Amino acid sequence: MRDVGRVLPRNDPRQYDDLADEWWRPDGVFAMLHWLARARAALVPPATRPGALLVDLGCGAGLLAPHLAGKGYRHVGVDLTRSALAQAAAHGVTAVNGDATAVPLVDGCADVVAAGELLEHVPDWRAAVAEACRLLRPGGLLVLDTLNDTALARLVAVRVAERLPTVPRGIHDPRLFVDDRELVAESARHGVDLRVRGVRPGVPGLLRWLLRQATGAPTPPAQAPRIVPTGSRAVLYQGRGVRATDS
Ligand SMILES: C[S@@+](CC[C@H](N)C(=O)[O-])C[C@H]1O[C@@H](n2cnc3c(N)ncnc32)[C@H](O)[C@@H]1O
């Protein structure tokens, strides 16, 4: 049900129903998800075998799909939000309505598991990591990005960002942000050697984008801000890791 005027608790998944029209607007409130999807897809190599499967946990409306085109994966998306899944399906994603902490797919089915901007929305993020690792075949690849459990992330991603017209209020609950060292340790417990690095939008592209937003001018996709590595993992970070072959 869509009710754009209602105020929901922080991190309530029904917010994604109310914002359903925003997913595929490149300059809409989910603009940064488009930039992050491009950066996440860049971590995924072309498939090495026919029929390779990429499981996209918390796939939303399937923003990753265009960036995987030509890489040779069947793209399966798992999400709680049916309105988002319908849009993902329209972009070629095989949609599965389900919880990332109890995914209705068999062990070791995935060549790649992606979890983009998901873990910071899951009260039991450790269970979602366990599921991601369970789904991976030995040698399979986990790629993710999330927000760190730091004071700086709470300041930037909640207090500052939510004052901007381009960020939905209440979309994040800062109590759910994910400590990078704990995530690495949890992944290791499940056989995945996760390497993490800080990322952020590139400053020139971000300034150009903000200027265009202020003037109401659309940003051509090729000029959207790029997500670039940065020395600090204190706010936003990416992870990439391979599941051990003997785990
Ligand atoms: C910030 S959006 C990210 C969507 C997508 N990964 C992207 O980057 O465009 C978070 C998504 O996670 C979904 N989600 C939140 N908790 C979930 C859970 N426990 N299981 C599955 N999906 C969940 C929401 O419905 C929403 O679509």
mmCIF file of C-alpha atoms and ligand atoms in Angstrom:
data_model
loop_
_atom_site.group_PDB
_atom_site.id
_atom_site.type_symbol
_atom_site.label_atom_id
_atom_site.label_comp_id
_atom_site.label_asym_id
_atom_site.label_seq_id
_atom_site.Cartn_x
_atom_site.Cartn_y
_atom_site.Cartn_z
ATOM 1 C CA MET A 1 0.000 0.000 0.000
ATOM 2 C CA ARG A 2 1.335 3.468 -0.840
ATOM 3 C CA ASP A 3 0.689 6.299 1.577
ATOM 4 C CA VAL A 4 3.216 9.022 0.849
ATOM 5 C CA GLY A 5 1.998 11.253 3.688
ATOM 6 C CA ARG A 6 2.346 8.810 6.567
ATOM 7 C CA VAL A 7 5.182 8.890 9.081
ATOM 8 C CA LEU A 8 6.636 5.461 9.776
ATOM 9 C CA PRO A 9 9.184 4.338 12.374
ATOM 10 C CA ARG A 10 12.820 4.471 11.326
ATOM 11 C CA ASN A 11 13.824 1.651 8.986
ATOM 12 C CA ASP A 12 10.230 0.465 8.563
ATOM 13 C CA PRO A 13 10.276 -1.465 5.244
ATOM 14 C CA ARG A 14 6.889 0.031 4.318
ATOM 15 C CA GLN A 15 8.825 3.207 3.480
ATOM 16 C CA TYR A 16 9.936 1.434 0.299
ATOM 17 C CA ASP A 17 6.300 1.039 -0.732
ATOM 18 C CA ASP A 18 5.687 4.745 -0.164
ATOM 19 C CA LEU A 19 8.807 5.582 -2.198
ATOM 20 C CA ALA A 20 8.149 3.027 -4.938
ATOM 21 C CA ASP A 21 8.065 5.665 -7.684
ATOM 22 C CA GLU A 22 11.530 6.865 -6.725
ATOM 23 C CA TRP A 23 13.589 3.722 -7.401
ATOM 24 C CA TRP A 24 14.299 4.250 -11.071
ATOM 25 C CA ARG A 25 14.487 8.076 -10.998
ATOM 26 C CA PRO A 26 18.239 8.638 -11.384
ATOM 27 C CA ASP A 27 17.958 12.032 -9.645
ATOM 28 C CA GLY A 28 15.354 10.899 -7.109
ATOM 29 C CA VAL A 29 15.762 10.096 -3.423
ATOM 30 C CA PHE A 30 17.512 6.826 -4.286
ATOM 31 C CA ALA A 31 20.071 8.524 -6.575
ATOM 32 C CA MET A 32 22.982 7.361 -4.477
ATOM 33 C CA LEU A 33 21.816 3.755 -4.732
ATOM 34 C CA HIS A 34 22.286 4.077 -8.503
ATOM 35 C CA TRP A 35 25.861 5.279 -8.010
ATOM 36 C CA LEU A 36 26.590 2.516 -5.501
ATOM 37 C CA ALA A 37 25.073 -0.167 -7.741
ATOM 38 C CA ARG A 38 27.467 0.794 -10.512
ATOM 39 C CA ALA A 39 30.430 0.625 -8.115
ATOM 40 C CA ARG A 40 29.282 -2.720 -6.673
ATOM 41 C CA ALA A 41 28.843 -4.254 -10.112
ATOM 42 C CA ALA A 42 32.392 -3.196 -10.964
ATOM 43 C CA LEU A 43 33.558 -5.656 -8.262
ATOM 44 C CA VAL A 44 31.838 -8.547 -10.060
ATOM 45 C CA PRO A 45 33.894 -10.263 -12.789
ATOM 46 C CA PRO A 46 32.247 -11.868 -15.824
ATOM 47 C CA ALA A 47 30.789 -15.310 -15.085
ATOM 48 C CA THR A 48 33.197 -18.202 -15.553
ATOM 49 C CA ARG A 49 30.612 -20.842 -16.405
ATOM 50 C CA PRO A 50 27.303 -21.082 -18.261
ATOM 51 C CA GLY A 51 24.279 -20.736 -15.993
ATOM 52 C CA ALA A 52 26.180 -18.855 -13.284
ATOM 53 C CA LEU A 53 23.903 -17.425 -10.603
ATOM 54 C CA LEU A 54 24.144 -14.071 -8.845
ATOM 55 C CA VAL A 55 21.911 -13.752 -5.786
ATOM 56 C CA ASP A 56 21.174 -10.124 -4.920
ATOM 57 C CA LEU A 57 20.038 -9.955 -1.290
ATOM 58 C CA GLY A 58 17.817 -6.956 -0.576
ATOM 59 C CA CYS A 59 17.745 -6.270 -4.314
ATOM 60 C CA GLY A 60 15.126 -3.526 -4.062
ATOM 61 C CA ALA A 61 13.960 -2.572 -7.548
ATOM 62 C CA GLY A 62 16.949 -4.249 -9.199
ATOM 63 C CA LEU A 63 19.207 -1.230 -9.697
ATOM 64 C CA LEU A 64 22.163 -3.582 -10.059
ATOM 65 C CA ALA A 65 20.679 -5.232 -13.147
ATOM 66 C CA PRO A 66 21.801 -2.814 -15.896
ATOM 67 C CA HIS A 67 25.357 -2.861 -14.578
ATOM 68 C CA LEU A 68 25.524 -6.663 -14.787
ATOM 69 C CA ALA A 69 24.381 -6.751 -18.403
ATOM 70 C CA GLY A 70 26.724 -8.850 -20.523
ATOM 71 C CA LYS A 71 28.502 -10.439 -17.531
ATOM 72 C CA GLY A 72 26.680 -13.720 -18.007
ATOM 73 C CA TYR A 73 24.794 -14.180 -14.735
ATOM 74 C CA ARG A 74 21.247 -15.160 -14.033
ATOM 75 C CA HIS A 75 20.260 -12.434 -11.581
ATOM 76 C CA VAL A 76 18.033 -13.605 -8.714
ATOM 77 C CA GLY A 77 16.848 -10.908 -6.315
ATOM 78 C CA VAL A 78 15.549 -11.510 -2.797
ATOM 79 C CA ASP A 79 13.656 -8.776 -0.978
ATOM 80 C CA LEU A 80 10.940 -8.229 1.613
ATOM 81 C CA THR A 81 9.243 -5.503 -0.422
ATOM 82 C CA ARG A 82 6.883 -6.766 -3.098
ATOM 83 C CA SER A 83 6.450 -3.367 -4.798
ATOM 84 C CA ALA A 84 10.229 -3.173 -5.308
ATOM 85 C CA LEU A 85 10.434 -6.774 -6.509
ATOM 86 C CA ALA A 86 7.821 -6.085 -9.194
ATOM 87 C CA GLN A 87 10.091 -3.378 -10.582
ATOM 88 C CA ALA A 88 13.142 -5.639 -10.308
ATOM 89 C CA ALA A 89 11.308 -8.301 -12.307
ATOM 90 C CA ALA A 90 10.540 -5.728 -15.002
ATOM 91 C CA HIS A 91 14.313 -5.221 -15.277
ATOM 92 C CA GLY A 92 15.046 -8.905 -15.831
ATOM 93 C CA VAL A 93 15.606 -9.991 -12.223
ATOM 94 C CA THR A 94 14.130 -13.297 -11.072
ATOM 95 C CA ALA A 95 12.276 -12.007 -8.022
ATOM 96 C CA VAL A 96 12.016 -13.940 -4.762
ATOM 97 C CA ASN A 97 9.945 -12.492 -1.947
ATOM 98 C CA GLY A 98 11.797 -13.378 1.214
ATOM 99 C CA ASP A 99 13.913 -12.356 4.157
ATOM 100 C CA ALA A 100 17.674 -12.099 3.756
ATOM 101 C CA THR A 101 18.006 -13.862 7.112
ATOM 102 C CA ALA A 102 16.154 -16.971 5.872
ATOM 103 C CA VAL A 103 16.562 -17.189 2.109
ATOM 104 C CA PRO A 104 14.533 -19.885 0.343
ATOM 105 C CA LEU A 105 17.441 -21.004 -1.854
ATOM 106 C CA VAL A 106 19.715 -24.036 -1.492
ATOM 107 C CA ASP A 107 23.218 -24.060 0.002
ATOM 108 C CA GLY A 108 26.036 -23.283 -2.416
ATOM 109 C CA CYS A 109 23.766 -22.255 -5.304
ATOM 110 C CA ALA A 110 25.399 -18.877 -5.982
ATOM 111 C CA ASP A 111 28.532 -17.942 -7.884
ATOM 112 C CA VAL A 112 28.131 -14.416 -6.531
ATOM 113 C CA VAL A 113 26.110 -13.000 -3.645
ATOM 114 C CA ALA A 114 25.556 -9.240 -3.571
ATOM 115 C CA ALA A 115 24.243 -7.368 -0.530
ATOM 116 C CA GLY A 116 24.126 -3.714 -1.462
ATOM 117 C CA GLU A 117 22.966 -1.274 1.216
ATOM 118 C CA LEU A 118 21.166 -4.111 2.951
ATOM 119 C CA LEU A 119 22.948 -5.044 6.174
ATOM 120 C CA GLU A 120 22.340 -1.665 7.842
ATOM 121 C CA HIS A 121 18.600 -2.333 7.452
ATOM 122 C CA VAL A 122 18.554 -5.814 9.001
ATOM 123 C CA PRO A 123 18.172 -6.007 12.793
ATOM 124 C CA ASP A 124 20.049 -9.328 12.803
ATOM 125 C CA TRP A 125 22.721 -8.512 10.217
ATOM 126 C CA ARG A 126 24.802 -11.483 11.369
ATOM 127 C CA ALA A 127 22.029 -13.830 10.230
ATOM 128 C CA ALA A 128 22.035 -12.140 6.799
ATOM 129 C CA VAL A 129 25.811 -12.579 6.535
ATOM 130 C CA ALA A 130 25.458 -16.250 7.497
ATOM 131 C CA GLU A 131 22.856 -16.659 4.748
ATOM 132 C CA ALA A 132 25.005 -14.858 2.170
ATOM 133 C CA CYS A 133 27.911 -17.185 2.945
ATOM 134 C CA ARG A 134 25.686 -20.286 2.995
ATOM 135 C CA LEU A 135 24.388 -19.464 -0.475
ATOM 136 C CA LEU A 136 27.878 -19.112 -1.949
ATOM 137 C CA ARG A 137 29.470 -22.082 -3.624
ATOM 138 C CA PRO A 138 33.092 -22.713 -2.570
ATOM 139 C CA GLY A 139 35.159 -20.161 -4.492
ATOM 140 C CA GLY A 140 32.099 -17.932 -4.889
ATOM 141 C CA LEU A 141 32.286 -14.172 -4.417
ATOM 142 C CA LEU A 142 30.548 -11.947 -1.847
ATOM 143 C CA VAL A 143 30.230 -8.229 -2.653
ATOM 144 C CA LEU A 144 28.546 -5.734 -0.390
ATOM 145 C CA ASP A 145 28.406 -2.176 0.795
ATOM 146 C CA THR A 146 27.013 -0.769 4.004
ATOM 147 C CA LEU A 147 27.274 1.985 6.614
ATOM 148 C CA ASN A 148 29.693 1.748 9.503
ATOM 149 C CA ASP A 149 28.700 1.816 13.153
ATOM 150 C CA THR A 150 30.510 5.053 13.964
ATOM 151 C CA ALA A 151 29.590 8.485 15.271
ATOM 152 C CA LEU A 152 30.726 9.965 11.951
ATOM 153 C CA ALA A 153 28.405 7.691 9.959
ATOM 154 C CA ARG A 154 25.487 8.612 12.213
ATOM 155 C CA LEU A 155 26.297 12.292 11.714
ATOM 156 C CA VAL A 156 26.800 12.134 7.933
ATOM 157 C CA ALA A 157 24.256 9.501 6.888
ATOM 158 C CA VAL A 158 21.471 10.468 9.277
ATOM 159 C CA ARG A 159 21.722 13.910 10.826
ATOM 160 C CA VAL A 160 23.228 15.712 7.841
ATOM 161 C CA ALA A 161 21.907 13.620 4.944
ATOM 162 C CA GLU A 162 18.311 13.627 6.163
ATOM 163 C CA ARG A 163 18.300 17.431 6.029
ATOM 164 C CA LEU A 164 18.841 17.232 2.261
ATOM 165 C CA PRO A 165 15.753 17.045 0.064
ATOM 166 C CA THR A 166 17.358 14.135 -1.781
ATOM 167 C CA VAL A 167 17.478 11.736 1.192
ATOM 168 C CA PRO A 168 14.340 10.134 2.683
ATOM 169 C CA ARG A 169 13.852 10.909 6.380
ATOM 170 C CA GLY A 170 13.846 7.847 8.600
ATOM 171 C CA ILE A 171 15.158 5.450 5.960
ATOM 172 C CA HIS A 172 18.020 4.497 8.294
ATOM 173 C CA ASP A 173 18.041 3.471 11.921
ATOM 174 C CA PRO A 174 21.571 4.306 13.054
ATOM 175 C CA ARG A 175 21.373 1.636 15.758
ATOM 176 C CA LEU A 176 21.613 -0.953 12.951
ATOM 177 C CA PHE A 177 24.831 0.324 11.359
ATOM 178 C CA VAL A 178 27.477 -2.377 10.946
ATOM 179 C CA ASP A 179 30.951 -2.249 12.457
ATOM 180 C CA ASP A 180 33.449 -3.115 9.706
ATOM 181 C CA ARG A 181 35.698 -5.244 11.951
ATOM 182 C CA GLU A 182 32.731 -7.227 13.249
ATOM 183 C CA LEU A 183 31.548 -7.793 9.687
ATOM 184 C CA VAL A 184 34.975 -9.074 8.630
ATOM 185 C CA ALA A 185 35.082 -11.387 11.665
ATOM 186 C CA GLU A 186 31.548 -12.674 11.050
ATOM 187 C CA SER A 187 32.292 -13.353 7.383
ATOM 188 C CA ALA A 188 35.472 -15.230 8.355
ATOM 189 C CA ARG A 189 33.409 -17.409 10.726
ATOM 190 C CA HIS A 190 31.416 -18.452 7.671
ATOM 191 C CA GLY A 191 34.421 -19.114 5.450
ATOM 192 C CA VAL A 192 34.609 -15.798 3.575
ATOM 193 C CA ASP A 193 37.786 -13.737 3.743
ATOM 194 C CA LEU A 194 36.188 -10.300 3.352
ATOM 195 C CA ARG A 195 38.374 -7.337 2.404
ATOM 196 C CA VAL A 196 36.826 -3.937 3.095
ATOM 197 C CA ARG A 197 37.612 -0.433 1.908
ATOM 198 C CA GLY A 198 36.055 2.947 2.465
ATOM 199 C CA VAL A 199 34.173 4.543 -0.415
ATOM 200 C CA ARG A 200 32.484 7.884 -1.024
ATOM 201 C CA PRO A 201 31.076 9.853 -3.940
ATOM 202 C CA GLY A 202 33.803 11.668 -5.897
ATOM 203 C CA VAL A 203 33.769 15.335 -4.902
ATOM 204 C CA PRO A 204 33.703 17.059 -8.342
ATOM 205 C CA GLY A 205 30.864 14.845 -9.593
ATOM 206 C CA LEU A 206 28.939 15.275 -6.341
ATOM 207 C CA LEU A 207 29.247 19.066 -6.456
ATOM 208 C CA ARG A 208 28.098 19.139 -10.098
ATOM 209 C CA TRP A 209 25.172 16.882 -9.188
ATOM 210 C CA LEU A 210 24.157 19.024 -6.186
ATOM 211 C CA LEU A 211 24.329 22.146 -8.358
ATOM 212 C CA ARG A 212 22.108 20.546 -10.973
ATOM 213 C CA GLN A 213 19.696 19.407 -8.264
ATOM 214 C CA ALA A 214 19.508 22.963 -6.943
ATOM 215 C CA THR A 215 18.685 24.302 -10.390
ATOM 216 C CA GLY A 216 16.306 21.459 -11.246
ATOM 217 C CA ALA A 217 18.410 20.328 -14.207
ATOM 218 C CA PRO A 218 18.563 16.555 -14.825
ATOM 219 C CA THR A 219 21.945 14.834 -14.670
ATOM 220 C CA PRO A 220 22.752 12.654 -17.685
ATOM 221 C CA PRO A 221 23.622 9.126 -16.421
ATOM 222 C CA ALA A 222 27.164 9.391 -17.779
ATOM 223 C CA GLN A 223 27.729 12.429 -15.563
ATOM 224 C CA ALA A 224 26.338 10.940 -12.362
ATOM 225 C CA PRO A 225 28.809 11.022 -9.471
ATOM 226 C CA ARG A 226 31.232 8.102 -9.296
ATOM 227 C CA ILE A 227 31.817 6.170 -6.102
ATOM 228 C CA VAL A 228 35.550 6.217 -5.384
ATOM 229 C CA PRO A 229 37.773 4.524 -2.799
ATOM 230 C CA THR A 230 38.727 6.617 0.200
ATOM 231 C CA GLY A 231 41.196 6.157 3.029
ATOM 232 C CA SER A 232 38.546 5.990 5.752
ATOM 233 C CA ARG A 233 35.943 3.282 6.319
ATOM 234 C CA ALA A 234 34.265 5.402 8.982
ATOM 235 C CA VAL A 235 31.086 6.119 6.997
ATOM 236 C CA LEU A 236 30.485 3.990 3.912
ATOM 237 C CA TYR A 237 32.437 0.905 2.932
ATOM 238 C CA GLN A 238 32.504 -1.867 0.368
ATOM 239 C CA GLY A 239 33.433 -5.477 1.025
ATOM 240 C CA ARG A 240 34.616 -8.158 -1.376
ATOM 241 C CA GLY A 241 35.528 -11.698 -0.383
ATOM 242 C CA VAL A 242 35.760 -15.237 -1.694
ATOM 243 C CA ARG A 243 34.345 -18.264 0.090
ATOM 244 C CA ALA A 244 37.081 -20.741 0.941
ATOM 245 C CA THR A 245 36.993 -23.938 -1.074
ATOM 246 C CA ASP A 246 37.353 -26.098 2.067
ATOM 247 C CA SER A 247 34.671 -24.414 4.219
HETATM 248 C C1 LIG B 1 18.511 0.645 0.765
HETATM 249 S S1 LIG B 1 17.587 -0.520 -0.118
HETATM 250 C C2 LIG B 1 18.846 -1.208 -1.176
HETATM 251 C C3 LIG B 1 18.266 -1.880 -2.384
HETATM 252 C C4 LIG B 1 19.279 -2.396 -3.396
HETATM 253 N N1 LIG B 1 20.189 -3.344 -2.822
HETATM 254 C C5 LIG B 1 20.019 -1.249 -4.021
HETATM 255 O O1 LIG B 1 21.180 -1.034 -3.629
HETATM 256 O O2 LIG B 1 19.434 -0.572 -4.862
HETATM 257 C C6 LIG B 1 17.331 -1.796 1.073
HETATM 258 C C7 LIG B 1 16.464 -2.920 0.560
HETATM 259 O O3 LIG B 1 16.568 -4.003 1.487
HETATM 260 C C8 LIG B 1 15.288 -4.558 1.656
HETATM 261 N N2 LIG B 1 15.298 -5.248 2.935
HETATM 262 C C9 LIG B 1 15.380 -4.710 4.176
HETATM 263 N N3 LIG B 1 15.423 -5.674 5.102
HETATM 264 C C10 LIG B 1 15.389 -6.857 4.430
HETATM 265 C C11 LIG B 1 15.425 -8.212 4.827
HETATM 266 N N4 LIG B 1 15.504 -8.581 6.120
HETATM 267 N N5 LIG B 1 15.369 -9.169 3.863
HETATM 268 C C12 LIG B 1 15.278 -8.826 2.558
HETATM 269 N N6 LIG B 1 15.241 -7.551 2.132
HETATM 270 C C13 LIG B 1 15.300 -6.580 3.048
HETATM 271 C C14 LIG B 1 14.325 -3.414 1.539
HETATM 272 O O4 LIG B 1 13.027 -3.859 1.202
HETATM 273 C C15 LIG B 1 14.988 -2.589 0.422
HETATM 274 O O5 LIG B 1 14.531 -2.993 -0.830
#
